[in-house]
PDB file of C-alpha atoms in Angstrom:
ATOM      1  CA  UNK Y   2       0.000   0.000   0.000  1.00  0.00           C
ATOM      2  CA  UNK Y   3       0.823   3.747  -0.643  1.00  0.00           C
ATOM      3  CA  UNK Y   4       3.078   5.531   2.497  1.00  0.00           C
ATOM      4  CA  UNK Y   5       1.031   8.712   1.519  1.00  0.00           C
ATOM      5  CA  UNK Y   6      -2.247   7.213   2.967  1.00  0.00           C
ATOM      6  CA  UNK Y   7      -1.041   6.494   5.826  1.00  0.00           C
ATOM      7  CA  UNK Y   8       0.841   9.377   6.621  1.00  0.00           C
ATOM      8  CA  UNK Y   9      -1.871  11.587   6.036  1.00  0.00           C
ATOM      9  CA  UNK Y  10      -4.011   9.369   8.647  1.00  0.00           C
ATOM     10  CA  UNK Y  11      -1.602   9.721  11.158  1.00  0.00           C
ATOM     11  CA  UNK Y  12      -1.172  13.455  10.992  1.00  0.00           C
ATOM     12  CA  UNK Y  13      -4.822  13.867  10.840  1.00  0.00           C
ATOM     13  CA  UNK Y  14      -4.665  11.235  14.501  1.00  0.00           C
ATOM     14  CA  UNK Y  15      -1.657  13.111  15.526  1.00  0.00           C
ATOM     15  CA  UNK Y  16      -1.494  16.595  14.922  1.00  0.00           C
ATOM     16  CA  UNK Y  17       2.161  16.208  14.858  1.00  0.00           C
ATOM     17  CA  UNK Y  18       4.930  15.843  12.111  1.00  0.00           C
ATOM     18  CA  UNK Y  19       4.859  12.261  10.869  1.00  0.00           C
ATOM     19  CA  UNK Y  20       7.311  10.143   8.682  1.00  0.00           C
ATOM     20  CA  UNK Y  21       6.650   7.208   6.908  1.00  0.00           C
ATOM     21  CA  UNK Y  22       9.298   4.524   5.428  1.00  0.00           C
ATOM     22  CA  UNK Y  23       8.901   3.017   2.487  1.00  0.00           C
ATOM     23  CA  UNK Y  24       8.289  -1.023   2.333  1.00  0.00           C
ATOM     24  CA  UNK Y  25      11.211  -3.131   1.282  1.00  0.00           C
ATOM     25  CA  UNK Y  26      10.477  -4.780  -2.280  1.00  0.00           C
ATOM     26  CA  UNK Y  27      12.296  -7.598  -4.119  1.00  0.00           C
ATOM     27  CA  UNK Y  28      12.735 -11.150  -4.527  1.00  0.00           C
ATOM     28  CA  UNK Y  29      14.911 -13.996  -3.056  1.00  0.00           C
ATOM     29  CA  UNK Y  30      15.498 -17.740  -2.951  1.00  0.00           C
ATOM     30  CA  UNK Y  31      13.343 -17.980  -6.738  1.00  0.00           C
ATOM     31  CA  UNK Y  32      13.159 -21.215  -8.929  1.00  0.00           C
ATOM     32  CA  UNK Y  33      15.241 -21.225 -12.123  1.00  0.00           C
ATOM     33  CA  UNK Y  34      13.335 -19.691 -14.921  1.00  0.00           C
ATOM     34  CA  UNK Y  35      10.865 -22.452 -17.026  1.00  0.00           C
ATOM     35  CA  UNK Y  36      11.671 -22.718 -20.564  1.00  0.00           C
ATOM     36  CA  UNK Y  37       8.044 -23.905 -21.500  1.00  0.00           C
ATOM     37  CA  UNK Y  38       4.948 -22.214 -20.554  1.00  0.00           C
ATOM     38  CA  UNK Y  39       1.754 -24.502 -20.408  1.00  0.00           C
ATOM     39  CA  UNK Y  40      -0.924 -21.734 -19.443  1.00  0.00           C
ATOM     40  CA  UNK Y  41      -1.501 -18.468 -20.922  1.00  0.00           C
ATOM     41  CA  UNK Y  42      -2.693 -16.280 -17.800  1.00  0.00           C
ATOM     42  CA  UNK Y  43      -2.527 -17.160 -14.098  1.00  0.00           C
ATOM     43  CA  UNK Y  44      -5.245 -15.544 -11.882  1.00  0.00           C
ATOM     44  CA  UNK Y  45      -4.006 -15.703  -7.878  1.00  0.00           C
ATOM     45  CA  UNK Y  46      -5.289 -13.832  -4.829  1.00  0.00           C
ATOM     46  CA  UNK Y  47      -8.734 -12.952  -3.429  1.00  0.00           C
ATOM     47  CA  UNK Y  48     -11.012 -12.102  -5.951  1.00  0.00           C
ATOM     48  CA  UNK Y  49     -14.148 -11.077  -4.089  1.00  0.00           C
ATOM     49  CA  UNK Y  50     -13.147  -8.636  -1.070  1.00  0.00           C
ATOM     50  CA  UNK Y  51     -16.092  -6.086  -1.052  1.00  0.00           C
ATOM     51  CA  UNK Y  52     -13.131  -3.398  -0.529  1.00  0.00           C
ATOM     52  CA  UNK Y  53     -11.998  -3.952  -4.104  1.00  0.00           C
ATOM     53  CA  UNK Y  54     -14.817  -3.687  -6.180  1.00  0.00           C
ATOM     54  CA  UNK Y  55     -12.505  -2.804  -9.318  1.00  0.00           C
ATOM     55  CA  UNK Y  56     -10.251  -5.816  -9.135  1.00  0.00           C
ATOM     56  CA  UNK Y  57     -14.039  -7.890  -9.149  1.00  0.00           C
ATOM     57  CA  UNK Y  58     -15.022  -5.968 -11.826  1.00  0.00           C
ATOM     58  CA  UNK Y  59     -11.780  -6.936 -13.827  1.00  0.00           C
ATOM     59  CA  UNK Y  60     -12.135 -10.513 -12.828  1.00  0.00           C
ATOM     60  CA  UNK Y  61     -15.652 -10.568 -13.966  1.00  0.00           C
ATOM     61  CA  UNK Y  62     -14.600  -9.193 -17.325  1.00  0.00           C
ATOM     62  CA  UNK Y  63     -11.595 -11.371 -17.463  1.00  0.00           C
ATOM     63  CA  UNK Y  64     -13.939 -14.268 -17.169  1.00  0.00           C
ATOM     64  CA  UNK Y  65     -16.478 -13.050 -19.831  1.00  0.00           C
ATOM     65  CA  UNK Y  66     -13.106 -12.585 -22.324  1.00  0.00           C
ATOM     66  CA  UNK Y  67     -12.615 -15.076 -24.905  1.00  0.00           C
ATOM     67  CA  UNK Y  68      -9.481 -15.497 -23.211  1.00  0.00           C
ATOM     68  CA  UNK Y  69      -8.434 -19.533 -22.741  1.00  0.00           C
ATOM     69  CA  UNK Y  70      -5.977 -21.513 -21.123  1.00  0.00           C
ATOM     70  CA  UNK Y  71      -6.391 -19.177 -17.900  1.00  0.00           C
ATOM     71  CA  UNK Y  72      -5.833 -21.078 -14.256  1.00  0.00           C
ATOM     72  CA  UNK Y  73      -7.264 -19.554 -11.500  1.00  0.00           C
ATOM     73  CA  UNK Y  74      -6.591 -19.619  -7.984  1.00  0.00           C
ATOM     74  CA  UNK Y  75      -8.653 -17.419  -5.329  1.00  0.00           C
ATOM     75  CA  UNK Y  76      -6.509 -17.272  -2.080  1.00  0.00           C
ATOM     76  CA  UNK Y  77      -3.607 -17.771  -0.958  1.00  0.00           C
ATOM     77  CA  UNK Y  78      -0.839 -20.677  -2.368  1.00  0.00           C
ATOM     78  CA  UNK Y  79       2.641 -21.299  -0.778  1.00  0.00           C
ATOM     79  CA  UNK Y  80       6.195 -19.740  -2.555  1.00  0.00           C
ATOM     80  CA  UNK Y  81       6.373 -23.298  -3.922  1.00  0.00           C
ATOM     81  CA  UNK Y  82       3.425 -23.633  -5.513  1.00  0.00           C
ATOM     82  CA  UNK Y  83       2.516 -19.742  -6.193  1.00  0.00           C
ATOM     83  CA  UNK Y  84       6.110 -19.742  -8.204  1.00  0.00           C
ATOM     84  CA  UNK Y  85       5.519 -23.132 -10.150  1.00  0.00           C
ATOM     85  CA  UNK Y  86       2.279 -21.884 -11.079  1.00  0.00           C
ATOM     86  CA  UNK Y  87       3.610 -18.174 -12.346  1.00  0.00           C
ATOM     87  CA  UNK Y  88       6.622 -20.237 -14.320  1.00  0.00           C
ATOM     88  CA  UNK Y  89       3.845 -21.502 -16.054  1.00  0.00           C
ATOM     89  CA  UNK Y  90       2.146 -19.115 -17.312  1.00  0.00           C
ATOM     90  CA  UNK Y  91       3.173 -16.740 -20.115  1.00  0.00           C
ATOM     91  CA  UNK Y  92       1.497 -13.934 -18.536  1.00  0.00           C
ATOM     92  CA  UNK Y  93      -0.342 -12.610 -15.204  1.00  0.00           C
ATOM     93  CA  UNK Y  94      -1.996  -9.082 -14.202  1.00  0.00           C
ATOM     94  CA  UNK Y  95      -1.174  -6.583 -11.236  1.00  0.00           C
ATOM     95  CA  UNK Y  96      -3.813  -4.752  -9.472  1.00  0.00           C
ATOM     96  CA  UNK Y  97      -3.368  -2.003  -7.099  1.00  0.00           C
ATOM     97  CA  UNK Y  98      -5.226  -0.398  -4.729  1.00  0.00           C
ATOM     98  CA  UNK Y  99      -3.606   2.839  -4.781  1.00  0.00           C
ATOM     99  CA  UNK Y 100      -2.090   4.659  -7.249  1.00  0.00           C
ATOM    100  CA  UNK Y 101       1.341   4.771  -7.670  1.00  0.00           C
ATOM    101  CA  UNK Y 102       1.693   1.394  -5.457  1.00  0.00           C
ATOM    102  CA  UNK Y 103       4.519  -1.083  -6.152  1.00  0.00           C
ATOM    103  CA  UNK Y 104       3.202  -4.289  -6.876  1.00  0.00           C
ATOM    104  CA  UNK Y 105       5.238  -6.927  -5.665  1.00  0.00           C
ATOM    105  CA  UNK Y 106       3.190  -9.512  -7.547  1.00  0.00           C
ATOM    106  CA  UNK Y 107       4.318  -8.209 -10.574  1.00  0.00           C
ATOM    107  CA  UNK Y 108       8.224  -7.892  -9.513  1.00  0.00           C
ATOM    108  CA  UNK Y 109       7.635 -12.161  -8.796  1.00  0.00           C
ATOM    109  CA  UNK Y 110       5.787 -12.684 -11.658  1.00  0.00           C
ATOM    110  CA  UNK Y 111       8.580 -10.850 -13.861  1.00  0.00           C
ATOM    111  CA  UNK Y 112      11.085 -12.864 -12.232  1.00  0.00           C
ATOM    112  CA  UNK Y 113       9.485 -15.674 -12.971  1.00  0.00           C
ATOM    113  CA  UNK Y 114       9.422 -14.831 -16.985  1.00  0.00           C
ATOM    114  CA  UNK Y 115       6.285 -14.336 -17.419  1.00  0.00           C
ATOM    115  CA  UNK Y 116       4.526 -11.341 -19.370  1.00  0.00           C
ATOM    116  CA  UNK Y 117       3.019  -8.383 -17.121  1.00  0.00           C
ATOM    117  CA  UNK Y 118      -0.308  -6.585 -17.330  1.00  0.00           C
ATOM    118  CA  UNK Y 119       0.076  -3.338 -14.653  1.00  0.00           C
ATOM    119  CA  UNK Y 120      -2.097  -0.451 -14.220  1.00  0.00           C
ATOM    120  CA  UNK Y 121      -0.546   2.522 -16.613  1.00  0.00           C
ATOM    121  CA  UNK Y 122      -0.131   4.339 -12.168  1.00  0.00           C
ATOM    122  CA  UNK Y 123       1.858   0.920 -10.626  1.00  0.00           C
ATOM    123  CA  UNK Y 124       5.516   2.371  -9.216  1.00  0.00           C
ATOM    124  CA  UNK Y 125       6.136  -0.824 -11.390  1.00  0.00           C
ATOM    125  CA  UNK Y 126       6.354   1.390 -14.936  1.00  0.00           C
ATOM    126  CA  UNK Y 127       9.407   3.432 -12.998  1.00  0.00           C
ATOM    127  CA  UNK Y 128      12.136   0.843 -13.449  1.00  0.00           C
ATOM    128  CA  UNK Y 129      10.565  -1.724 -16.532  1.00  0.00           C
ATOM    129  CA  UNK Y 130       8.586  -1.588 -19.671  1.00  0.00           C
ATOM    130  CA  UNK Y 131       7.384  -3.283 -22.685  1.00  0.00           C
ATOM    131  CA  UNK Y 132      11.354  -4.178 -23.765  1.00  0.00           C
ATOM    132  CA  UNK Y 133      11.695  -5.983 -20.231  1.00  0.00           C
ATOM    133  CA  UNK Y 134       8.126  -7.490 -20.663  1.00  0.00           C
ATOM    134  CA  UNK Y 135       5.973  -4.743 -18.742  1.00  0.00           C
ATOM    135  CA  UNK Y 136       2.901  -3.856 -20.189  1.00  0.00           C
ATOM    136  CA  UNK Y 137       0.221  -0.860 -19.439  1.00  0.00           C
ATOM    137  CA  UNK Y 138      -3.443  -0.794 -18.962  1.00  0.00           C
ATOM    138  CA  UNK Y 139      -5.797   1.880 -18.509  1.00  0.00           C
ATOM    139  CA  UNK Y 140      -9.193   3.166 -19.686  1.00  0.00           C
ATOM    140  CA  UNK Y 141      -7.725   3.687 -23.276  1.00  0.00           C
ATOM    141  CA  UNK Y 142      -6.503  -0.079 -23.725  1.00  0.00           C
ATOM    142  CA  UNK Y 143      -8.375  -2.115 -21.036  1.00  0.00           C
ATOM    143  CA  UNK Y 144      -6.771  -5.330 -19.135  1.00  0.00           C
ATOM    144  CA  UNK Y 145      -7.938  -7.995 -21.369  1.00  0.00           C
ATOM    145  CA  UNK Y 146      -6.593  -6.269 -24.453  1.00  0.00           C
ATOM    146  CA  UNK Y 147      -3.464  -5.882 -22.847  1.00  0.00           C
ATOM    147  CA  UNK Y 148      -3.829  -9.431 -21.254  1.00  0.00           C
ATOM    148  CA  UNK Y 149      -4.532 -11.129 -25.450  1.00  0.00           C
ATOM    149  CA  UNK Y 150      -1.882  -8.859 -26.505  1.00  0.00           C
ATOM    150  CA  UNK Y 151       0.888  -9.957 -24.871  1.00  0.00           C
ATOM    151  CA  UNK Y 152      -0.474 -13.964 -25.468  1.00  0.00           C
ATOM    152  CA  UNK Y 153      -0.999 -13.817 -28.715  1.00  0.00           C
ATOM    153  CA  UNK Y 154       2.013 -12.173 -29.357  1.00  0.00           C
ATOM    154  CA  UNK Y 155       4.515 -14.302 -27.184  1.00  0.00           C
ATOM    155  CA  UNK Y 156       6.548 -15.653 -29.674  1.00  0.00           C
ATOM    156  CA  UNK Y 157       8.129 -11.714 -29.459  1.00  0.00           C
ATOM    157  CA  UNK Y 158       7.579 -11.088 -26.116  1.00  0.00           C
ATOM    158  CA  UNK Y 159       8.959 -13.712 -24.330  1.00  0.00           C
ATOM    159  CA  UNK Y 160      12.728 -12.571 -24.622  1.00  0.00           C
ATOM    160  CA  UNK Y 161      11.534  -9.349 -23.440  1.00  0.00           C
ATOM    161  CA  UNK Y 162      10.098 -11.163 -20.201  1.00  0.00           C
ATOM    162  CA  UNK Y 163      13.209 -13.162 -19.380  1.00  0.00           C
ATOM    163  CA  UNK Y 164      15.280 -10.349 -20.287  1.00  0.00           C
ATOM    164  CA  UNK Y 165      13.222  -8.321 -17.248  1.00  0.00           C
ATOM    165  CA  UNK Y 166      13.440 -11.784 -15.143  1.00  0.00           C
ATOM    166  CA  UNK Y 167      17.171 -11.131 -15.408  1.00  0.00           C
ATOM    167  CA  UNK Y 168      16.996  -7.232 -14.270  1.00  0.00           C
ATOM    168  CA  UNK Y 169      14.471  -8.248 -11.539  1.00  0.00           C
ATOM    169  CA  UNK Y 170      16.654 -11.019 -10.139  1.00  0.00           C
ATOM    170  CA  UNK Y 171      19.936  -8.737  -9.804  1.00  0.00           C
ATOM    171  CA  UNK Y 172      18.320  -5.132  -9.357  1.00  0.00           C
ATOM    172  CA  UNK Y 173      15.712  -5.977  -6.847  1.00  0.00           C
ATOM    173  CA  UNK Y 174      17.661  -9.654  -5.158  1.00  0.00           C
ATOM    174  CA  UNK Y 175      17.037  -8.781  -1.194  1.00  0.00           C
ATOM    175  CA  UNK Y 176      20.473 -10.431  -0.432  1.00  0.00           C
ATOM    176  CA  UNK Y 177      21.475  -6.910  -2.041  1.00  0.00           C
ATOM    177  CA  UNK Y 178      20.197  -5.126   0.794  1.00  0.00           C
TER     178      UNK Y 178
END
């Protein structure tokens, strides 16, 4: 979540000066890389918490796409399983609930090779982009447009994803902090 939320919270609790530090992101300990992908999209986390009705909303339209080979999963999985399951999927989506959030899903799911769909807002766009396999989406081009773009265009994008799998592995490794 966004610093600036809860910063402006506390002052408004407080009345006093009030810092805020931002939240370590990165990756550690990650399988190798897969070299074949077996699903096109993987779907993970809750999918029906009333305090994100846009994330249902883009679920609901994900599942009226014409999108196939997509593998859902609503909760939570273990690093084992969570990371076998992005490594086999060509692509995956971020949603935030702030703007300008980092998503760390999409840092993992990068790592992992896969494709990324990210609001045009994530703090994800700062450091990657379509050369390192991150794509936008917004009101102009909509989730699953970006979502069948990057699948049915894989046979280009996938060096772009490992290439960013690379970056993410040695720019964002936790061991480097």
């Amino acid at each position: 979540t966004s610093g600036f939320r809860q910063r402006e919270l506390a002052k408004k609790v407080s009345n006093r000066p009030v810092f805020t530090f931002p939240k370590l992101f990165g990756v550690s300990a990650l399988p190798e890389v897969p070299t074949t992908r077996y699903k096109n999209l993987f779907v993970s986390g809750g999918f029906n918490y009333p305090y994100q009705r846009e994330k249902i909303m883009l679920i609901r339209k994900l599942l009226e796409s014409g999108i196939d080979g997509i593998e859902y999963n609503n909760g939570f999985l273990g690093d084992e399983d969570y990371f076998r399951r992005l490594g086999e999927a060509k692509t995956c989506f971020t949603f935030c609930r702030y703007p300008g959030a980092m998503p760390s899903r999409g840092l993992e799911a990068l790592a992992m090779g896969c494709g990324v769909a990210t609001e045009a807002n994530s703090a994800l766009t700062l450091y990657f982009d379509e050369s390192d396999g991150v794509f936008t989406y917004d009101e102009n081009r909509g989730l699953t447009e970006t979502l069948s773009h990057i699948i049915n265009r894989w046979d280009q994008f996938e060096s772009n994803a490992k290439k960013g799998a690379q970056r993410v592995r040695r720019d964002f490794d936790l061991c480097r902090c």
